[in-house]
mmCIF file of C-alpha atoms in Angstrom:
data_model
loop_
_atom_site.group_PDB
_atom_site.id
_atom_site.type_symbol
_atom_site.label_atom_id
_atom_site.label_comp_id
_atom_site.label_asym_id
_atom_site.label_seq_id
_atom_site.Cartn_x
_atom_site.Cartn_y
_atom_site.Cartn_z
ATOM 1 C CA UNK B 1 -40.159 -22.498 -23.506
ATOM 2 C CA UNK B 2 -37.918 -25.390 -24.185
ATOM 3 C CA UNK B 3 -36.404 -26.950 -20.896
ATOM 4 C CA UNK B 4 -33.515 -28.210 -23.082
ATOM 5 C CA UNK B 5 -30.983 -26.551 -25.656
ATOM 6 C CA UNK B 6 -28.620 -28.606 -27.805
ATOM 7 C CA UNK B 7 -26.954 -26.547 -30.214
ATOM 8 C CA UNK B 8 -25.385 -29.385 -32.223
ATOM 9 C CA UNK B 9 -26.809 -32.884 -32.508
ATOM 10 C CA UNK B 10 -24.571 -35.532 -34.320
ATOM 11 C CA UNK B 11 -26.770 -38.766 -35.046
ATOM 12 C CA UNK B 12 -24.843 -41.866 -35.852
ATOM 13 C CA UNK B 13 -25.112 -45.413 -34.671
ATOM 14 C CA UNK B 14 -22.484 -45.944 -32.025
ATOM 15 C CA UNK B 15 -21.209 -48.630 -29.469
ATOM 16 C CA UNK B 16 -20.590 -46.225 -26.718
ATOM 17 C CA UNK B 17 -16.872 -45.899 -27.523
ATOM 18 C CA UNK B 18 -15.103 -42.996 -28.502
ATOM 19 C CA UNK B 19 -16.444 -41.822 -31.824
ATOM 20 C CA UNK B 20 -14.505 -41.173 -34.885
ATOM 21 C CA UNK B 21 -12.180 -38.482 -34.975
ATOM 22 C CA UNK B 22 -14.249 -36.216 -37.348
ATOM 23 C CA UNK B 23 -17.003 -36.471 -34.502
ATOM 24 C CA UNK B 24 -14.829 -35.570 -31.884
ATOM 25 C CA UNK B 25 -13.174 -32.755 -33.711
ATOM 26 C CA UNK B 26 -16.649 -31.276 -34.348
ATOM 27 C CA UNK B 27 -17.615 -31.520 -30.478
ATOM 28 C CA UNK B 28 -14.350 -29.795 -29.846
ATOM 29 C CA UNK B 29 -15.364 -26.878 -32.426
ATOM 30 C CA UNK B 30 -18.620 -26.811 -30.586
ATOM 31 C CA UNK B 31 -17.214 -26.473 -27.271
ATOM 32 C CA UNK B 32 -14.705 -23.961 -28.168
ATOM 33 C CA UNK B 33 -17.745 -21.729 -29.222
ATOM 34 C CA UNK B 34 -19.597 -22.476 -25.785
ATOM 35 C CA UNK B 35 -22.280 -24.452 -27.364
ATOM 36 C CA UNK B 36 -23.528 -27.766 -26.331
ATOM 37 C CA UNK B 37 -22.808 -30.750 -28.410
ATOM 38 C CA UNK B 38 -24.468 -34.278 -28.197
ATOM 39 C CA UNK B 39 -23.888 -37.525 -30.073
ATOM 40 C CA UNK B 40 -27.119 -39.343 -30.773
ATOM 41 C CA UNK B 41 -26.137 -43.020 -30.974
ATOM 42 C CA UNK B 42 -29.297 -45.147 -31.139
ATOM 43 C CA UNK B 43 -32.661 -45.393 -31.878
ATOM 44 C CA UNK B 44 -34.069 -45.033 -28.360
ATOM 45 C CA UNK B 45 -32.040 -41.875 -27.979
ATOM 46 C CA UNK B 46 -33.572 -40.478 -31.298
ATOM 47 C CA UNK B 47 -36.891 -41.132 -30.326
ATOM 48 C CA UNK B 48 -36.271 -39.480 -27.347
ATOM 49 C CA UNK B 49 -34.900 -36.312 -28.906
ATOM 50 C CA UNK B 50 -37.988 -36.511 -31.427
ATOM 51 C CA UNK B 51 -40.689 -36.661 -29.175
ATOM 52 C CA UNK B 52 -39.037 -33.844 -26.804
ATOM 53 C CA UNK B 53 -38.856 -31.876 -29.768
ATOM 54 C CA UNK B 54 -42.966 -32.634 -30.556
ATOM 55 C CA UNK B 55 -43.534 -31.588 -26.985
ATOM 56 C CA UNK B 56 -41.666 -28.125 -27.015
ATOM 57 C CA UNK B 57 -39.156 -29.398 -24.287
ATOM 58 C CA UNK B 58 -36.372 -29.086 -26.533
ATOM 59 C CA UNK B 59 -34.193 -26.844 -29.058
ATOM 60 C CA UNK B 60 -31.993 -28.229 -31.519
ATOM 61 C CA UNK B 61 -30.288 -25.935 -33.604
ATOM 62 C CA UNK B 62 -28.467 -28.125 -36.024
ATOM 63 C CA UNK B 63 -28.947 -32.135 -36.683
ATOM 64 C CA UNK B 64 -25.721 -33.427 -38.405
ATOM 65 C CA UNK B 65 -27.817 -36.442 -40.067
ATOM 66 C CA UNK B 66 -25.478 -39.870 -40.498
ATOM 67 C CA UNK B 67 -28.071 -42.099 -39.500
ATOM 68 C CA UNK B 68 -28.617 -43.353 -43.325
ATOM 69 C CA UNK B 69 -31.736 -45.657 -42.038
ATOM 70 C CA UNK B 70 -29.917 -46.995 -39.137
ATOM 71 C CA UNK B 71 -32.447 -45.516 -36.818
ATOM 72 C CA UNK B 72 -35.983 -46.634 -37.632
ATOM 73 C CA UNK B 73 -37.120 -42.857 -37.660
ATOM 74 C CA UNK B 74 -34.656 -41.126 -38.973
ATOM 75 C CA UNK B 75 -36.460 -38.983 -41.645
ATOM 76 C CA UNK B 76 -39.018 -38.296 -38.969
ATOM 77 C CA UNK B 77 -36.604 -37.162 -36.662
ATOM 78 C CA UNK B 78 -34.877 -34.643 -38.950
ATOM 79 C CA UNK B 79 -38.606 -33.321 -39.752
ATOM 80 C CA UNK B 80 -39.042 -32.739 -36.079
ATOM 81 C CA UNK B 81 -35.909 -30.363 -35.947
ATOM 82 C CA UNK B 82 -36.878 -28.666 -39.083
ATOM 83 C CA UNK B 83 -40.472 -27.870 -37.932
ATOM 84 C CA UNK B 84 -39.352 -27.045 -34.587
ATOM 85 C CA UNK B 85 -36.868 -24.211 -36.424
ATOM 86 C CA UNK B 86 -33.494 -25.978 -36.333
ATOM 87 C CA UNK B 87 -31.659 -27.001 -39.733
ATOM 88 C CA UNK B 88 -30.578 -30.409 -40.749
ATOM 89 C CA UNK B 89 -27.656 -31.380 -42.640
ATOM 90 C CA UNK B 90 -29.125 -32.315 -44.960
ATOM 91 C CA UNK B 91 -32.824 -31.334 -45.174
ATOM 92 C CA UNK B 92 -34.944 -34.380 -45.199
ATOM 93 C CA UNK B 93 -37.059 -33.290 -47.880
ATOM 94 C CA UNK B 94 -34.365 -32.373 -50.268
ATOM 95 C CA UNK B 95 -32.791 -35.756 -49.222
ATOM 96 C CA UNK B 96 -36.424 -37.334 -50.258
ATOM 97 C CA UNK B 97 -36.326 -35.741 -53.719
ATOM 98 C CA UNK B 98 -32.487 -35.523 -54.359
ATOM 99 C CA UNK B 99 -31.326 -38.843 -53.444
ATOM 100 C CA UNK B 100 -32.714 -40.289 -56.248
ATOM 101 C CA UNK B 101 -29.954 -40.221 -58.930
ATOM 102 C CA UNK B 102 -32.368 -40.123 -61.481
ATOM 103 C CA UNK B 103 -34.064 -36.739 -60.280
ATOM 104 C CA UNK B 104 -30.645 -34.973 -59.875
ATOM 105 C CA UNK B 105 -29.486 -36.157 -63.333
ATOM 106 C CA UNK B 106 -32.428 -34.958 -65.078
ATOM 107 C CA UNK B 107 -32.303 -31.359 -63.156
ATOM 108 C CA UNK B 108 -28.431 -31.366 -63.977
ATOM 109 C CA UNK B 109 -28.932 -31.960 -67.452
ATOM 110 C CA UNK B 110 -32.014 -29.620 -67.806
ATOM 111 C CA UNK B 111 -29.509 -26.821 -66.824
ATOM 112 C CA UNK B 112 -27.222 -27.744 -69.639
ATOM 113 C CA UNK B 113 -24.499 -29.332 -67.451
ATOM 114 C CA UNK B 114 -22.242 -31.973 -69.407
ATOM 115 C CA UNK B 115 -23.459 -35.302 -68.001
ATOM 116 C CA UNK B 116 -22.663 -38.978 -68.540
ATOM 117 C CA UNK B 117 -24.636 -40.311 -71.341
ATOM 118 C CA UNK B 118 -27.238 -42.043 -69.652
ATOM 119 C CA UNK B 119 -30.461 -44.096 -70.317
ATOM 120 C CA UNK B 120 -33.148 -44.411 -66.993
ATOM 121 C CA UNK B 121 -35.004 -47.339 -66.629
ATOM 122 C CA UNK B 122 -38.146 -46.950 -64.317
ATOM 123 C CA UNK B 123 -39.701 -49.710 -62.400
ATOM 124 C CA UNK B 124 -42.273 -51.660 -64.158
ATOM 125 C CA UNK B 125 -40.758 -51.112 -67.590
ATOM 126 C CA UNK B 126 -39.590 -54.579 -68.780
ATOM 127 C CA UNK B 127 -35.951 -55.401 -69.273
ATOM 128 C CA UNK B 128 -34.810 -56.065 -72.701
ATOM 129 C CA UNK B 129 -32.034 -55.827 -75.138
ATOM 130 C CA UNK B 130 -30.417 -52.520 -75.892
ATOM 131 C CA UNK B 131 -30.769 -51.354 -79.344
ATOM 132 C CA UNK B 132 -27.956 -50.666 -81.718
ATOM 133 C CA UNK B 133 -28.591 -47.172 -81.166
ATOM 134 C CA UNK B 134 -28.475 -47.539 -77.230
ATOM 135 C CA UNK B 135 -25.390 -49.541 -77.523
ATOM 136 C CA UNK B 136 -23.814 -47.017 -79.805
ATOM 137 C CA UNK B 137 -24.809 -44.097 -77.307
ATOM 138 C CA UNK B 138 -23.505 -46.113 -74.013
ATOM 139 C CA UNK B 139 -20.479 -47.210 -75.848
ATOM 140 C CA UNK B 140 -18.821 -50.776 -75.316
ATOM 141 C CA UNK B 141 -18.808 -50.680 -71.388
ATOM 142 C CA UNK B 142 -21.730 -50.029 -69.762
ATOM 143 C CA UNK B 143 -22.370 -49.005 -65.825
ATOM 144 C CA UNK B 144 -25.516 -49.676 -64.143
ATOM 145 C CA UNK B 145 -26.827 -47.965 -60.977
ATOM 146 C CA UNK B 146 -29.785 -47.914 -58.895
ATOM 147 C CA UNK B 147 -30.894 -44.598 -58.397
ATOM 148 C CA UNK B 148 -31.496 -44.678 -54.829
ATOM 149 C CA UNK B 149 -28.424 -46.960 -53.816
ATOM 150 C CA UNK B 150 -25.628 -45.731 -51.538
ATOM 151 C CA UNK B 151 -22.041 -46.546 -51.801
ATOM 152 C CA UNK B 152 -21.338 -49.213 -54.442
ATOM 153 C CA UNK B 153 -24.328 -51.162 -53.332
ATOM 154 C CA UNK B 154 -26.161 -52.608 -56.418
ATOM 155 C CA UNK B 155 -23.451 -51.012 -58.816
ATOM 156 C CA UNK B 156 -22.997 -53.325 -61.936
ATOM 157 C CA UNK B 157 -19.666 -52.411 -64.053
ATOM 158 C CA UNK B 158 -19.366 -53.716 -67.742
ATOM 159 C CA UNK B 159 -22.837 -55.088 -67.732
ATOM 160 C CA UNK B 160 -23.700 -56.602 -70.906
ATOM 161 C CA UNK B 161 -26.639 -54.571 -73.219
ATOM 162 C CA UNK B 162 -28.891 -57.865 -73.008
ATOM 163 C CA UNK B 163 -32.271 -58.379 -71.316
ATOM 164 C CA UNK B 164 -30.940 -60.971 -68.880
ATOM 165 C CA UNK B 165 -27.714 -58.721 -67.720
ATOM 166 C CA UNK B 166 -30.248 -55.829 -67.014
ATOM 167 C CA UNK B 167 -32.805 -58.226 -65.362
ATOM 168 C CA UNK B 168 -30.091 -59.384 -62.883
ATOM 169 C CA UNK B 169 -29.089 -55.802 -62.137
ATOM 170 C CA UNK B 170 -32.507 -54.918 -61.507
ATOM 171 C CA UNK B 171 -33.070 -57.554 -58.732
ATOM 172 C CA UNK B 172 -31.168 -55.536 -56.446
ATOM 173 C CA UNK B 173 -34.059 -53.388 -55.706
ATOM 174 C CA UNK B 174 -37.033 -53.912 -58.489
ATOM 175 C CA UNK B 175 -39.191 -50.907 -57.002
ATOM 176 C CA UNK B 176 -36.177 -48.513 -57.794
ATOM 177 C CA UNK B 177 -35.157 -46.662 -60.845
ATOM 178 C CA UNK B 178 -31.877 -47.664 -62.512
ATOM 179 C CA UNK B 179 -29.183 -45.548 -64.501
ATOM 180 C CA UNK B 180 -27.596 -47.062 -67.261
ATOM 181 C CA UNK B 181 -24.513 -44.870 -68.318
ATOM 182 C CA UNK B 182 -21.288 -44.809 -70.328
ATOM 183 C CA UNK B 183 -17.876 -45.666 -68.546
ATOM 184 C CA UNK B 184 -16.103 -42.761 -68.083
ATOM 185 C CA UNK B 185 -12.429 -42.978 -68.524
ATOM 186 C CA UNK B 186 -10.716 -40.200 -67.054
ATOM 187 C CA UNK B 187 -7.668 -38.095 -68.259
ATOM 188 C CA UNK B 188 -4.282 -37.907 -66.369
ATOM 189 C CA UNK B 189 -2.856 -34.918 -64.361
ATOM 190 C CA UNK B 190 0.952 -35.346 -63.322
ATOM 191 C CA UNK B 191 0.572 -39.160 -63.574
ATOM 192 C CA UNK B 192 -2.860 -39.194 -61.886
ATOM 193 C CA UNK B 193 -6.218 -40.126 -62.706
ATOM 194 C CA UNK B 194 -7.934 -36.988 -63.045
ATOM 195 C CA UNK B 195 -10.624 -37.900 -61.041
ATOM 196 C CA UNK B 196 -12.215 -35.959 -58.069
ATOM 197 C CA UNK B 197 -14.261 -36.049 -54.650
ATOM 198 C CA UNK B 198 -15.513 -32.502 -54.117
ATOM 199 C CA UNK B 199 -16.729 -31.493 -50.547
ATOM 200 C CA UNK B 200 -18.897 -28.689 -50.321
ATOM 201 C CA UNK B 201 -19.996 -27.463 -46.964
ATOM 202 C CA UNK B 202 -22.003 -24.338 -46.853
ATOM 203 C CA UNK B 203 -20.629 -23.210 -49.935
ATOM 204 C CA UNK B 204 -16.761 -23.831 -49.121
ATOM 205 C CA UNK B 205 -15.686 -25.986 -51.635
ATOM 206 C CA UNK B 206 -12.783 -28.324 -51.035
ATOM 207 C CA UNK B 207 -11.618 -30.456 -54.247
ATOM 208 C CA UNK B 208 -9.610 -33.434 -53.823
ATOM 209 C CA UNK B 209 -7.874 -35.614 -56.139
ATOM 210 C CA UNK B 210 -9.418 -39.255 -55.694
ATOM 211 C CA UNK B 211 -8.294 -42.322 -57.248
ATOM 212 C CA UNK B 212 -10.938 -44.525 -58.719
ATOM 213 C CA UNK B 213 -9.238 -47.777 -57.866
ATOM 214 C CA UNK B 214 -7.586 -47.275 -54.584
ATOM 215 C CA UNK B 215 -9.893 -44.190 -53.302
ATOM 216 C CA UNK B 216 -6.825 -42.572 -52.273
ATOM 217 C CA UNK B 217 -7.616 -39.020 -51.440
ATOM 218 C CA UNK B 218 -5.378 -35.744 -51.630
ATOM 219 C CA UNK B 219 -6.781 -32.182 -51.172
ATOM 220 C CA UNK B 220 -5.716 -30.326 -54.160
ATOM 221 C CA UNK B 221 -3.426 -27.176 -53.850
ATOM 222 C CA UNK B 222 -4.548 -23.897 -54.803
ATOM 223 C CA UNK B 223 -1.559 -23.681 -57.291
ATOM 224 C CA UNK B 224 -2.361 -26.853 -58.849
ATOM 225 C CA UNK B 225 -5.921 -26.042 -59.530
ATOM 226 C CA UNK B 226 -4.579 -22.948 -61.277
ATOM 227 C CA UNK B 227 -2.261 -24.469 -63.214
ATOM 228 C CA UNK B 228 -4.276 -27.333 -64.433
ATOM 229 C CA UNK B 229 -7.536 -25.149 -64.857
ATOM 230 C CA UNK B 230 -9.382 -26.913 -62.730
ATOM 231 C CA UNK B 231 -11.788 -23.943 -61.353
ATOM 232 C CA UNK B 232 -14.814 -26.026 -62.988
ATOM 233 C CA UNK B 233 -14.773 -28.248 -60.061
ATOM 234 C CA UNK B 234 -16.137 -25.357 -57.663
ATOM 235 C CA UNK B 235 -18.235 -24.080 -60.010
ATOM 236 C CA UNK B 236 -20.088 -27.812 -60.685
ATOM 237 C CA UNK B 237 -20.084 -28.281 -56.913
ATOM 238 C CA UNK B 238 -22.103 -25.017 -56.249
ATOM 239 C CA UNK B 239 -24.313 -25.407 -59.184
ATOM 240 C CA UNK B 240 -25.203 -28.945 -57.616
ATOM 241 C CA UNK B 241 -25.905 -27.263 -54.375
ATOM 242 C CA UNK B 242 -28.022 -24.641 -55.753
ATOM 243 C CA UNK B 243 -30.178 -27.321 -57.528
ATOM 244 C CA UNK B 244 -30.404 -29.456 -54.613
ATOM 245 C CA UNK B 245 -30.570 -27.548 -51.580
ATOM 246 C CA UNK B 246 -27.866 -29.539 -49.923
ATOM 247 C CA UNK B 247 -25.776 -27.883 -47.405
ATOM 248 C CA UNK B 248 -22.819 -30.526 -46.796
ATOM 249 C CA UNK B 249 -22.140 -33.045 -49.309
ATOM 250 C CA UNK B 250 -19.733 -34.570 -51.461
ATOM 251 C CA UNK B 251 -19.607 -35.236 -55.575
ATOM 252 C CA UNK B 252 -17.325 -37.345 -58.113
ATOM 253 C CA UNK B 253 -16.320 -35.551 -61.007
ATOM 254 C CA UNK B 254 -13.777 -36.789 -63.780
ATOM 255 C CA UNK B 255 -12.086 -35.231 -66.425
ATOM 256 C CA UNK B 256 -12.304 -36.606 -69.668
ATOM 257 C CA UNK B 257 -12.552 -36.447 -73.377
ATOM 258 C CA UNK B 258 -15.424 -35.828 -75.342
ATOM 259 C CA UNK B 259 -15.559 -35.116 -78.977
ATOM 260 C CA UNK B 260 -11.929 -34.802 -78.796
ATOM 261 C CA UNK B 261 -11.943 -32.248 -76.219
ATOM 262 C CA UNK B 262 -11.590 -32.244 -72.336
ATOM 263 C CA UNK B 263 -14.957 -31.806 -70.289
ATOM 264 C CA UNK B 264 -15.733 -32.491 -66.386
ATOM 265 C CA UNK B 265 -18.587 -34.910 -65.957
ATOM 266 C CA UNK B 266 -20.029 -35.260 -62.449
ATOM 267 C CA UNK B 267 -20.271 -39.026 -61.910
ATOM 268 C CA UNK B 268 -21.473 -39.655 -58.471
ATOM 269 C CA UNK B 269 -23.640 -36.628 -58.022
ATOM 270 C CA UNK B 270 -24.630 -36.105 -54.319
ATOM 271 C CA UNK B 271 -23.091 -37.830 -51.436
ATOM 272 C CA UNK B 272 -24.747 -36.413 -48.153
ATOM 273 C CA UNK B 273 -23.568 -39.136 -45.800
ATOM 274 C CA UNK B 274 -19.688 -38.067 -46.806
ATOM 275 C CA UNK B 275 -17.208 -40.808 -45.550
ATOM 276 C CA UNK B 276 -15.936 -39.108 -42.249
ATOM 277 C CA UNK B 277 -12.972 -41.387 -41.242
ATOM 278 C CA UNK B 278 -9.793 -39.393 -41.607
ATOM 279 C CA UNK B 279 -6.600 -40.654 -42.867
ATOM 280 C CA UNK B 280 -5.041 -41.024 -39.601
ATOM 281 C CA UNK B 281 -7.757 -43.645 -38.585
ATOM 282 C CA UNK B 282 -8.204 -45.118 -42.393
ATOM 283 C CA UNK B 283 -5.248 -44.559 -44.013
ATOM 284 C CA UNK B 284 -4.981 -42.990 -47.688
ATOM 285 C CA UNK B 285 -8.545 -43.550 -48.528
ATOM 286 C CA UNK B 286 -9.838 -41.641 -45.328
ATOM 287 C CA UNK B 287 -10.784 -37.775 -45.522
ATOM 288 C CA UNK B 288 -7.814 -35.593 -45.733
ATOM 289 C CA UNK B 289 -7.610 -34.204 -41.809
ATOM 290 C CA UNK B 290 -7.226 -30.400 -43.708
ATOM 291 C CA UNK B 291 -10.858 -31.197 -45.074
ATOM 292 C CA UNK B 292 -12.448 -32.621 -41.902
ATOM 293 C CA UNK B 293 -10.583 -29.436 -39.979
ATOM 294 C CA UNK B 294 -12.387 -26.922 -42.416
ATOM 295 C CA UNK B 295 -15.693 -28.787 -42.209
ATOM 296 C CA UNK B 296 -15.859 -29.286 -38.547
ATOM 297 C CA UNK B 297 -15.217 -25.508 -37.968
ATOM 298 C CA UNK B 298 -17.887 -24.831 -40.715
ATOM 299 C CA UNK B 299 -20.599 -26.583 -39.454
ATOM 300 C CA UNK B 300 -19.684 -25.072 -35.885
ATOM 301 C CA UNK B 301 -19.857 -21.625 -37.122
ATOM 302 C CA UNK B 302 -23.040 -21.915 -39.175
ATOM 303 C CA UNK B 303 -24.924 -23.877 -36.092
ATOM 304 C CA UNK B 304 -23.795 -21.108 -33.865
ATOM 305 C CA UNK B 305 -25.131 -18.226 -36.516
ATOM 306 C CA UNK B 306 -28.490 -20.363 -36.795
ATOM 307 C CA UNK B 307 -28.547 -20.238 -33.092
ATOM 308 C CA UNK B 308 -28.302 -16.532 -32.831
ATOM 309 C CA UNK B 309 -31.030 -15.955 -35.455
ATOM 310 C CA UNK B 310 -33.225 -18.497 -33.778
ATOM 311 C CA UNK B 311 -32.900 -16.865 -30.515
ATOM 312 C CA UNK B 312 -33.524 -13.322 -31.875
ATOM 313 C CA UNK B 313 -36.608 -14.557 -33.826
ATOM 314 C CA UNK B 314 -37.909 -16.133 -30.813
ATOM 315 C CA UNK B 315 -37.510 -12.849 -28.910
ATOM 316 C CA UNK B 316 -39.286 -10.878 -31.059
ATOM 317 C CA UNK B 317 -42.286 -13.652 -30.971
ATOM 318 C CA UNK B 318 -42.358 -13.554 -27.692
ATOM 319 C CA UNK B 319 -42.122 -9.583 -27.410
ATOM 320 C CA UNK B 320 -44.746 -9.403 -29.798
ATOM 321 C CA UNK B 321 -47.053 -11.948 -27.994
ATOM 322 C CA UNK B 322 -46.506 -10.103 -24.637
ATOM 323 C CA UNK B 323 -47.253 -6.698 -26.176
ATOM 324 C CA UNK B 324 -50.696 -8.368 -27.932
ATOM 325 C CA UNK B 325 -51.642 -9.858 -24.528
ATOM 326 C CA UNK B 326 -51.085 -6.613 -22.608
ATOM 327 C CA UNK B 327 -53.284 -4.942 -25.512
ATOM 328 C CA UNK B 328 -56.165 -7.651 -25.053
ATOM 329 C CA UNK B 329 -56.058 -7.023 -21.011
ATOM 330 C CA UNK B 330 -56.116 -3.161 -21.615
ATOM 331 C CA UNK B 331 -59.120 -3.551 -24.143
ATOM 332 C CA UNK B 332 -60.867 -5.810 -21.993
ATOM 333 C CA UNK B 333 -61.003 -3.460 -19.193
#
């Protein structure tokens, strides 16, 4: 029987100072429901949790993983929580697969989803000049991005279609695959670029305007979604969730023209370390407060439901074990 029980552990490097508002909001939502919240802020704390899970002296119902490699054994901690029956946002094994943009691109394309025109360059394949057909396919402005890159790291906009340019881009990480994609130009809606950041938390979808130049973010009102027929944003997000198995992520989606017709294209497929600083901390490019409120409430509610299911399953197991032990004792008499 575990000696300690944490309902929600938020793992993100910190310095002991008050955490971002998002973390404080999640802690408040947990406390409102009578749950124990822990902010794991460094490698030593993460290792203490991991080994306590292995020893069976700790139970964690929900790990929110914002480590992103900042802790040396972040994957192992996620697996320890998962193996002990807890849930991890997001599942570390799913992240290992679909944290690869090439993998999720191919899965979504296989389902028939409209995607940016893309060539995938695998490690070990020599760089070369693009052919005339490849240049025509991608268009005059090429985007090159590492499959396992995060943020804008390693992304090259306006790459030339030459072997030298491709080799220079791939020098960012020679062991990674690279996606060479068309540069997508969005349409405009009410004078704004039709570019969106769509948050998805356990199936609750929160579409936002997202300016690709300033990163200003604004939650879309339901009437605007209806007026401009933007319901595809939710459908795309839910399909990505179904394929990836992610439960808390964001996606960038652009509305553009293809063949003279408007089409929604996912641009940045899966971001499982959503930028969490709210707009009162970071300005217009931060997370809208309404999004943070909805997400923290949803995570707390899902963690509470999981804790109840976890407890019920544990009680059933304990009852079955006690009944079996009693039977064994009677049989031995």
